[in-house]
């Protein structure tokens, strides 16, 4: 049984994959990364599953990388950082290639890797109160591992602005750039997700899987070479003085507030 996820499948074949580290705003730890990769494989091969809803428990969808995971990267060797970046990259790849419709259900905060999770969904519904950000540059890092999926989702122009500024943006802007498909009142999120489930379940499972693969094949390919490149770029960014200083300062500020 996974420790960081909740997984259920109803009689229609609608699976709910819920991030369950609510005390950490569902920030992704090494354990969660491994469990999401495994869950993607299990749900992909389960013939009873017709559609998957990806959501977060508690106040947030996903706040990005877990602080302890980040602290470990600060002290790690280059080879260890590359190994961790590859673990994360393989998780996104696995979710992106799930041959079932994947619906993002977004509320609260969706930062960094949380935006990566939204970007591998086939569609996403956001609460009007949700907030988003690719804030890596504020720590001296870059949003490398998620970048192929984010660029594929929102395009280079929108990605360049958000990658470089690290600004926080609202759900209306997320919709305007195509990150989410619709924005609804917080009380209406579940109803909107149910409507999407009904639409996807109406499709033939085999045809839906083939159509999803077709759409991916016609987009900018996310090859192993691209994945290797972004992993290397992330490792490079961890080694800069800016990143070392920015992350150390971040943890120092957190200590002073605690």
CSV table of N, CA, C and O in Angstrom, one decimal, residues 19 37 85 118 182 191 194 229:
chain,number,residue,atom,x,y,z
A,19,UNK,N,-2.8,12.7,-4.1
A,19,UNK,CA,-1.6,13.0,-3.4
A,19,UNK,C,-2.0,13.2,-1.9
A,19,UNK,O,-2.9,14.0,-1.6
A,37,UNK,N,5.2,6.9,-9.8
A,37,UNK,CA,5.7,6.1,-10.9
A,37,UNK,C,5.0,4.7,-11.0
A,37,UNK,O,4.5,4.2,-12.0
A,85,UNK,N,17.2,13.5,-10.2
A,85,UNK,CA,16.5,14.1,-11.3
A,85,UNK,C,15.9,13.1,-12.3
A,85,UNK,O,14.8,13.3,-12.8
A,118,UNK,N,0.2,18.9,-13.6
A,118,UNK,CA,-0.9,19.4,-14.4
A,118,UNK,C,-0.6,19.2,-15.9
A,118,UNK,O,-1.5,18.9,-16.7
A,182,UNK,N,-10.5,24.7,-17.6
A,182,UNK,CA,-11.6,25.5,-17.1
A,182,UNK,C,-11.4,25.8,-15.6
A,182,UNK,O,-10.6,25.2,-14.9
A,191,UNK,N,-18.2,18.7,-9.3
A,191,UNK,CA,-19.2,18.6,-10.3
A,191,UNK,C,-18.6,18.7,-11.7
A,191,UNK,O,-18.9,17.9,-12.6
A,194,UNK,N,-16.7,15.5,-12.5
A,194,UNK,CA,-17.6,14.4,-12.8
A,194,UNK,C,-18.1,14.5,-14.3
A,194,UNK,O,-18.2,13.5,-15.0
A,229,UNK,N,19.0,15.8,-21.5
A,229,UNK,CA,19.5,17.2,-21.6
A,229,UNK,C,18.9,18.0,-20.4
A,229,UNK,O,19.7,18.7,-19.7
